[in-house]
Amino acid sequence: LRVPRVQQVLSQRMRVSVAAGIVLFVTSVRAFVPAVYQIRCCELPTAARVKIVGRGQNCAVRNVQSLGQRSNAQRRCQQGMRMNTDTDTPAERARKSAAARLAAAENKVVVIGLSHKTASVEMREKLSVQEADWQAVQTEIAALDSVKEAAIISTCNRHEIYIVTSDVHKGIRDVTHFLSESKNVTKKELRQSLFMLTEEEAVWHVLRVAGGLDSLVIGEGQILSQIKRCYELSTDKAGAAGKVLTRMLNTAVSAGKRVRTETGISRGGVSISSAAVELVEKKCIQDLSLDMHQLDVCILGAGKMARLLVQHLIPRKPKSITIVNRGQERIHELQALFPDANLIPAKLDAMLECVGSAHVTFACTGAMQPILYKENLEGVVQRDTMLVDISVPRNIDDKGANQVKGINAYNVDDLKAVVAANQARRHRLVLEAEVLLREELKNFGSWQNSLGTVPMISKFQGRADDIRIQELRRWEHKLAGLTPQERETVGRLTKRIVAKLLHGPISHLRTMDNVEDFEQTVKSFEQMFKM
């Protein structure tokens, strides 16, 4: 590049390539020589000895005899040693590595909640939260000192709070206190019903919930739509989910879809509504001395649960189906959806009349307190009747209703006997589903572990870019003949070369699962690249 004649001969592209090649060569040497050789200074009583140590072997040892030579050798050693310590001492590097690992460990997932397995319907309805209030509640929880992220799901069979915290014990204490204060429930009552899971066990639980494996009716599909809704609300601008919960809930939704598409677990009647219809089918002879096709059915509510009830009743051909709802629009939608079902619409003020004339009444409204109870049922019921409540909070005071002559009332907990009959048949499908869920759990775990590599990767990339910029500045006078466009090309080219050189090591860091191996690799990187 110094000879004018050579500059004239070289094409514009070759000039750029040569310039970039010079920078690349020097950058590569500076970046990777420390990995091969370290200069150590060893002072003996009689002479200073400079030892050049290669990988696992001593390459050469030279005795320095004269005092002048010795001083020069020591100076060179000191310069070499200063080069190795211009950033941090080994102790400081260890502390920084520990800090990075600590930062990764600060994102611990915790699940605190109760379900049909751990709590009675009475306790579940005390803690229940309407979907419209999920965001407000999770925002309150996220405001607690120990909580970084929060999400909530509340259904008829479960009430679960997902949080991210750096202090598991304090996080659990704070959330438990919040539940006790906000729901007016003693901590003693909560402890008898709550379950608490942390880290991998917490994520595994959420995946099983989304897959329908933790549901009262194994494989039921409604819980997946509820988890999806939890994801949408918690990741919205008004939500309280951050990086970790967003990824976890997204993984749960994907896992739930995989379970339903790749296994047969969702085939057949797999919902609370289907179990309720099966309960009536099983008990109608005993309670009413009637078969299914002889029954007049009344449904209170016209939402999703009502739609599923109609869907499962139609094949059993009941005598009539009356739907009671405040607004008639939803009933018309159901009539359009099931044109052959002969659905009879009724307004809310005719509720007691419809209940009194029906053989079976299903309650599935959004009411926050019972709408059928002993006092308003007495004198209204004209025949033996079954009341089946599939709502939480309960729409029917089953204890009071059962005191009325001719009434047999059931709530969601009474569905367990019906569900138990299907458990054995689905056991093999559960095992198949868990194989898929373990794949998703491993993928999430790898992603979460990679969060601990972010500080190291950033430092690694920063170190490489510093070297690139330093070398460009050192060779600035050699690049003086380049045009601005050529200089920009050299800059882009060196960035791409550095990125490609770093791709392998960075990918290796991100995929490491073993903590000890990761820590050793980080130490090696710090020593090799003088970080």
XYZ file of N, CA and C in Angstrom, residues 58-183:
378
model
N 6.295 -26.717 28.281
C 7.229 -25.600 28.341
C 7.951 -25.513 27.003
N 7.751 -24.399 26.312
C 8.359 -24.261 24.991
C 9.836 -23.920 25.086
N 10.202 -23.014 25.994
C 11.609 -22.617 26.087
C 11.871 -21.976 27.423
N 13.120 -22.106 27.927
C 13.541 -21.443 29.159
C 14.883 -20.800 28.885
N 14.975 -19.515 29.183
C 16.227 -18.810 28.894
C 16.705 -18.128 30.161
N 17.952 -18.437 30.601
C 18.545 -17.767 31.751
C 19.074 -16.403 31.335
N 18.830 -15.425 32.148
C 19.323 -14.079 31.882
C 20.483 -13.830 32.827
N 21.666 -13.679 32.272
C 22.864 -13.626 33.102
C 23.152 -12.227 33.613
N 23.197 -11.275 32.712
C 23.659 -9.948 33.132
C 22.552 -9.171 33.804
N 22.967 -8.246 34.651
C 22.004 -7.426 35.373
C 21.174 -6.591 34.411
N 21.839 -6.034 33.360
C 21.115 -5.229 32.379
C 20.091 -6.062 31.642
N 20.540 -7.298 31.237
C 19.611 -8.196 30.550
C 18.455 -8.574 31.468
N 18.847 -8.799 32.767
C 17.841 -9.191 33.745
C 16.794 -8.086 33.907
N 17.236 -6.842 33.963
C 16.294 -5.736 34.129
C 15.356 -5.635 32.929
N 15.950 -5.801 31.724
C 15.113 -5.747 30.520
C 14.097 -6.887 30.521
N 14.568 -8.072 30.927
C 13.666 -9.226 30.950
C 12.543 -9.014 31.943
N 12.931 -8.492 33.135
C 11.902 -8.235 34.140
C 10.910 -7.195 33.652
N 11.467 -6.163 32.942
C 10.580 -5.124 32.427
C 9.572 -5.709 31.449
N 10.106 -6.610 30.567
C 9.208 -7.223 29.596
C 8.164 -8.097 30.299
N 8.609 -8.808 31.323
C 7.682 -9.658 32.078
C 6.601 -8.818 32.743
N 7.094 -7.691 33.354
C 6.141 -6.833 34.043
C 5.119 -6.261 33.074
N 5.623 -5.894 31.869
C 4.705 -5.383 30.863
C 3.691 -6.443 30.473
N 4.215 -7.688 30.312
C 3.314 -8.795 29.966
C 2.317 -9.048 31.060
N 2.789 -8.989 32.323
C 1.886 -9.222 33.444
C 0.873 -8.097 33.571
N 1.333 -6.851 33.300
C 0.393 -5.734 33.335
C -0.681 -5.909 32.263
N -0.251 -6.484 31.123
C -1.204 -6.707 30.049
C -2.310 -7.664 30.504
N -1.921 -8.653 31.326
C -2.898 -9.608 31.803
C -3.767 -9.057 32.921
N -3.370 -7.982 33.548
C -4.105 -7.507 34.729
C -4.627 -6.099 34.575
N -4.641 -5.603 33.290
C -5.157 -4.259 33.187
C -6.651 -4.132 33.455
N -7.354 -5.273 33.486
C -8.799 -5.213 33.736
C -9.112 -5.608 35.169
N -9.010 -6.896 35.476
C -9.393 -7.360 36.806
C -8.435 -8.429 37.299
N -8.338 -8.536 38.598
C -7.602 -9.647 39.204
C -8.475 -10.888 39.128
N -7.877 -12.083 39.315
C -8.695 -13.312 39.308
C -9.824 -13.256 40.322
N -9.566 -12.683 41.490
C -10.616 -12.599 42.510
C -11.769 -11.723 42.045
N -11.387 -10.588 41.394
C -12.435 -9.694 40.898
C -13.226 -10.349 39.780
N -12.506 -11.088 38.914
C -13.209 -11.791 37.842
C -14.159 -12.825 38.416
N -13.738 -13.522 39.442
C -14.596 -14.524 40.077
C -15.840 -13.869 40.667
N -15.605 -12.673 41.291
C -16.746 -11.977 41.874
C -17.722 -11.531 40.793
N -17.177 -11.048 39.661
C -18.053 -10.609 38.578
C -18.807 -11.789 37.959
N -18.121 -12.939 37.836
C -18.792 -14.129 37.314
C -19.904 -14.540 38.256
N -19.610 -14.494 39.549
C -20.624 -14.846 40.540
C -21.808 -13.881 40.459
N -21.486 -12.603 40.236
C -22.557 -11.603 40.127
C -23.440 -11.887 38.915
N -22.793 -12.282 37.804
C -23.565 -12.603 36.598
C -24.458 -13.816 36.839
N -23.904 -14.825 37.516
C -24.701 -16.019 37.812
C -25.829 -15.674 38.767
N -25.529 -14.769 39.703
C -26.553 -14.347 40.655
C -27.684 -13.620 39.935
N -27.298 -12.792 38.965
C -28.317 -12.065 38.205
C -29.249 -13.037 37.492
N -28.667 -14.121 36.964
C -29.491 -15.129 36.296
C -30.379 -15.846 37.298
N -29.830 -16.088 38.501
C -30.587 -16.809 39.528
C -31.684 -15.960 40.142
N -31.671 -14.652 39.884
C -32.670 -13.777 40.478
C -34.036 -13.926 39.824
N -34.090 -14.589 38.675
C -35.356 -14.773 37.973
C -35.926 -16.158 38.280
N -36.439 -16.331 39.487
C -36.984 -17.625 39.896
C -38.503 -17.618 39.750
N -39.011 -18.643 39.067
C -40.453 -18.763 38.855
C -41.077 -19.475 40.055
N -42.180 -18.937 40.544
C -42.906 -19.536 41.671
C -44.389 -19.579 41.322
N -45.037 -20.693 41.663
C -46.487 -20.818 41.511
C -47.090 -20.975 42.897
N -48.066 -20.153 43.207
C -48.796 -20.221 44.474
C -50.272 -20.311 44.119
N -50.957 -21.331 44.609
C -52.360 -21.440 44.251
C -53.067 -22.592 44.916
N -54.277 -22.823 44.468
C -55.062 -23.959 44.929
C -55.879 -24.468 43.756
N -56.326 -25.701 43.854
C -57.088 -26.315 42.774
C -58.093 -27.293 43.358
N -58.813 -27.956 42.490
C -59.789 -28.963 42.923
C -59.124 -30.106 43.683
N -57.797 -30.242 43.522
C -57.069 -31.301 44.222
C -56.721 -30.921 45.663
N -56.611 -29.626 45.932
C -56.122 -29.190 47.250
C -57.145 -28.415 48.068
N -58.213 -27.930 47.437
C -59.138 -27.054 48.152
C -60.584 -27.384 47.808
N -61.458 -27.138 48.770
C -62.892 -27.347 48.559
C -63.451 -26.235 47.681
N -64.645 -26.456 47.177
C -65.268 -25.449 46.330
C -65.509 -24.162 47.119
N -65.764 -24.273 48.429
C -65.972 -23.086 49.260
C -64.724 -22.207 49.288
N -63.549 -22.831 49.445
C -62.310 -22.062 49.456
C -61.995 -21.502 48.075
N -62.261 -22.257 47.046
C -61.975 -21.786 45.689
C -62.817 -20.564 45.342
N -64.073 -20.557 45.789
C -64.911 -19.406 45.463
C -64.524 -18.173 46.283
N -63.928 -18.366 47.455
C -63.462 -17.223 48.238
C -62.334 -16.490 47.522
N -61.450 -17.247 46.859
C -60.292 -16.643 46.201
C -60.531 -16.312 44.731
N -61.666 -16.729 44.198
C -61.894 -16.572 42.757
C -61.873 -15.101 42.334
N -61.385 -14.887 41.120
C -61.296 -13.540 40.532
C -61.890 -13.603 39.129
N -62.778 -12.690 38.826
C -63.358 -12.638 37.486
C -62.289 -12.248 36.464
N -62.431 -12.756 35.261
C -61.432 -12.500 34.215
C -61.193 -11.016 33.993
N -62.247 -10.222 34.118
C -62.125 -8.777 33.911
C -61.203 -8.123 34.940
N -60.976 -8.806 36.069
C -60.151 -8.235 37.141
C -58.748 -8.849 37.207
N -58.428 -9.763 36.314
C -57.115 -10.430 36.367
C -55.972 -9.416 36.306
N -56.051 -8.491 35.371
C -54.946 -7.529 35.209
C -54.764 -6.663 36.446
N -55.870 -6.217 37.032
C -55.787 -5.356 38.218
C -55.131 -6.097 39.377
N -55.492 -7.371 39.552
C -54.938 -8.161 40.659
C -53.455 -8.440 40.435
N -53.092 -8.827 39.199
C -51.679 -9.137 38.956
C -50.803 -7.891 39.082
N -51.363 -6.728 38.762
C -50.622 -5.480 38.926
C -50.367 -5.193 40.406
N -51.368 -5.464 41.246
C -51.198 -5.291 42.693
C -50.127 -6.234 43.228
N -50.131 -7.462 42.738
C -49.143 -8.444 43.204
C -47.743 -8.043 42.745
N -47.634 -7.582 41.501
C -46.323 -7.177 40.975
C -45.760 -5.967 41.718
N -46.625 -5.222 42.384
C -46.168 -4.051 43.148
C -45.554 -4.430 44.489
N -45.693 -5.700 44.903
C -45.078 -6.150 46.153
C -43.562 -6.082 46.038
N -42.877 -5.766 47.122
C -41.424 -5.546 47.106
C -40.643 -6.724 46.540
N -41.073 -7.936 46.852
C -40.290 -9.119 46.483
C -40.642 -9.681 45.108
N -41.624 -9.090 44.445
C -42.132 -9.650 43.182
C -41.696 -8.786 42.007
N -41.140 -9.428 40.981
C -40.708 -8.719 39.773
C -41.737 -8.806 38.652
N -42.361 -9.970 38.514
C -43.369 -10.190 37.483
C -44.519 -10.970 38.107
N -45.707 -10.846 37.525
C -46.855 -11.562 38.068
C -47.884 -11.831 36.972
N -48.589 -12.957 37.125
C -49.713 -13.302 36.257
C -50.682 -14.123 37.093
N -51.949 -14.145 36.693
C -52.961 -14.855 37.480
C -53.929 -15.561 36.551
N -54.406 -16.729 36.975
C -55.480 -17.433 36.283
C -56.459 -17.914 37.346
N -57.735 -17.664 37.125
C -58.758 -18.050 38.096
C -59.929 -18.660 37.347
N -60.174 -19.958 37.579
C -61.264 -20.678 36.915
C -62.100 -21.375 37.980
N -63.069 -22.170 37.533
C -63.923 -22.858 38.498
C -63.152 -23.917 39.283
N -62.039 -24.409 38.742
C -61.301 -25.485 39.403
C -59.928 -25.094 39.921
N -59.496 -23.866 39.674
C -58.173 -23.470 40.159
C -58.054 -21.954 40.276
N -57.183 -21.560 41.181
C -56.818 -20.149 41.333
C -55.309 -20.145 41.538
N -54.562 -19.676 40.519
C -53.105 -19.774 40.572
C -52.463 -18.424 40.260
N -51.405 -18.126 41.008
C -50.640 -16.899 40.816
C -49.219 -17.291 40.427
N -48.742 -16.759 39.314
C -47.379 -17.021 38.841
C -46.552 -15.763 39.076
N -45.426 -15.914 39.744
C -44.573 -14.749 39.996
C -43.123 -15.072 39.640
N -42.339 -14.029 39.439
C -40.883 -14.135 39.306
C -40.291 -13.328 40.447
N -39.384 -13.948 41.195
C -38.810 -13.297 42.361
C -37.363 -13.729 42.538
N -36.584 -12.918 43.251
C -35.209 -13.298 43.572
C -35.130 -13.934 44.954
N -36.180 -13.774 45.747
C -36.231 -14.342 47.095
C -37.517 -15.156 47.209
N -37.383 -16.467 47.039
C -38.554 -17.346 46.989
C -39.379 -17.260 48.270
N -38.707 -17.360 49.411
C -39.435 -17.380 50.687
C -40.180 -16.070 50.929
N -39.518 -14.948 50.652
C -40.174 -13.646 50.852
C -41.311 -13.466 49.845
N -41.091 -13.921 48.623
C -42.136 -13.814 47.611
C -43.383 -14.577 48.016
N -43.197 -15.799 48.518
C -44.337 -16.616 48.954
C -45.039 -15.963 50.141
N -44.251 -15.447 51.091
C -44.843 -14.792 52.261
C -45.673 -13.574 51.843
N -45.115 -12.761 50.954
C -45.806 -11.536 50.537
C -47.105 -11.851 49.796
N -47.064 -12.823 48.897
C -48.267 -13.178 48.129
C -49.321 -13.798 49.046
N -48.887 -14.650 49.972
C -49.830 -15.259 50.917
C -50.498 -14.187 51.768
N -49.704 -13.220 52.214
C -50.261 -12.108 53.000
C -51.251 -11.303 52.158
N -50.905 -11.078 50.900
C -51.800 -10.352 49.989
C -53.134 -11.082 49.844
N -53.089 -12.391 49.645
C -54.319 -13.175 49.503
C -55.153 -13.108 50.777
N -54.476 -13.238 51.909
C -55.181 -13.209 53.193
C -55.889 -11.875 53.404
N -55.191 -10.770 53.102
C -55.758 -9.441 53.320
C -56.851 -9.106 52.297
N -56.590 -9.409 51.037
C -57.525 -8.998 49.986
C -58.783 -9.856 49.953
N -58.672 -11.115 50.387
C -59.820 -12.023 50.337
C -60.432 -12.296 51.704
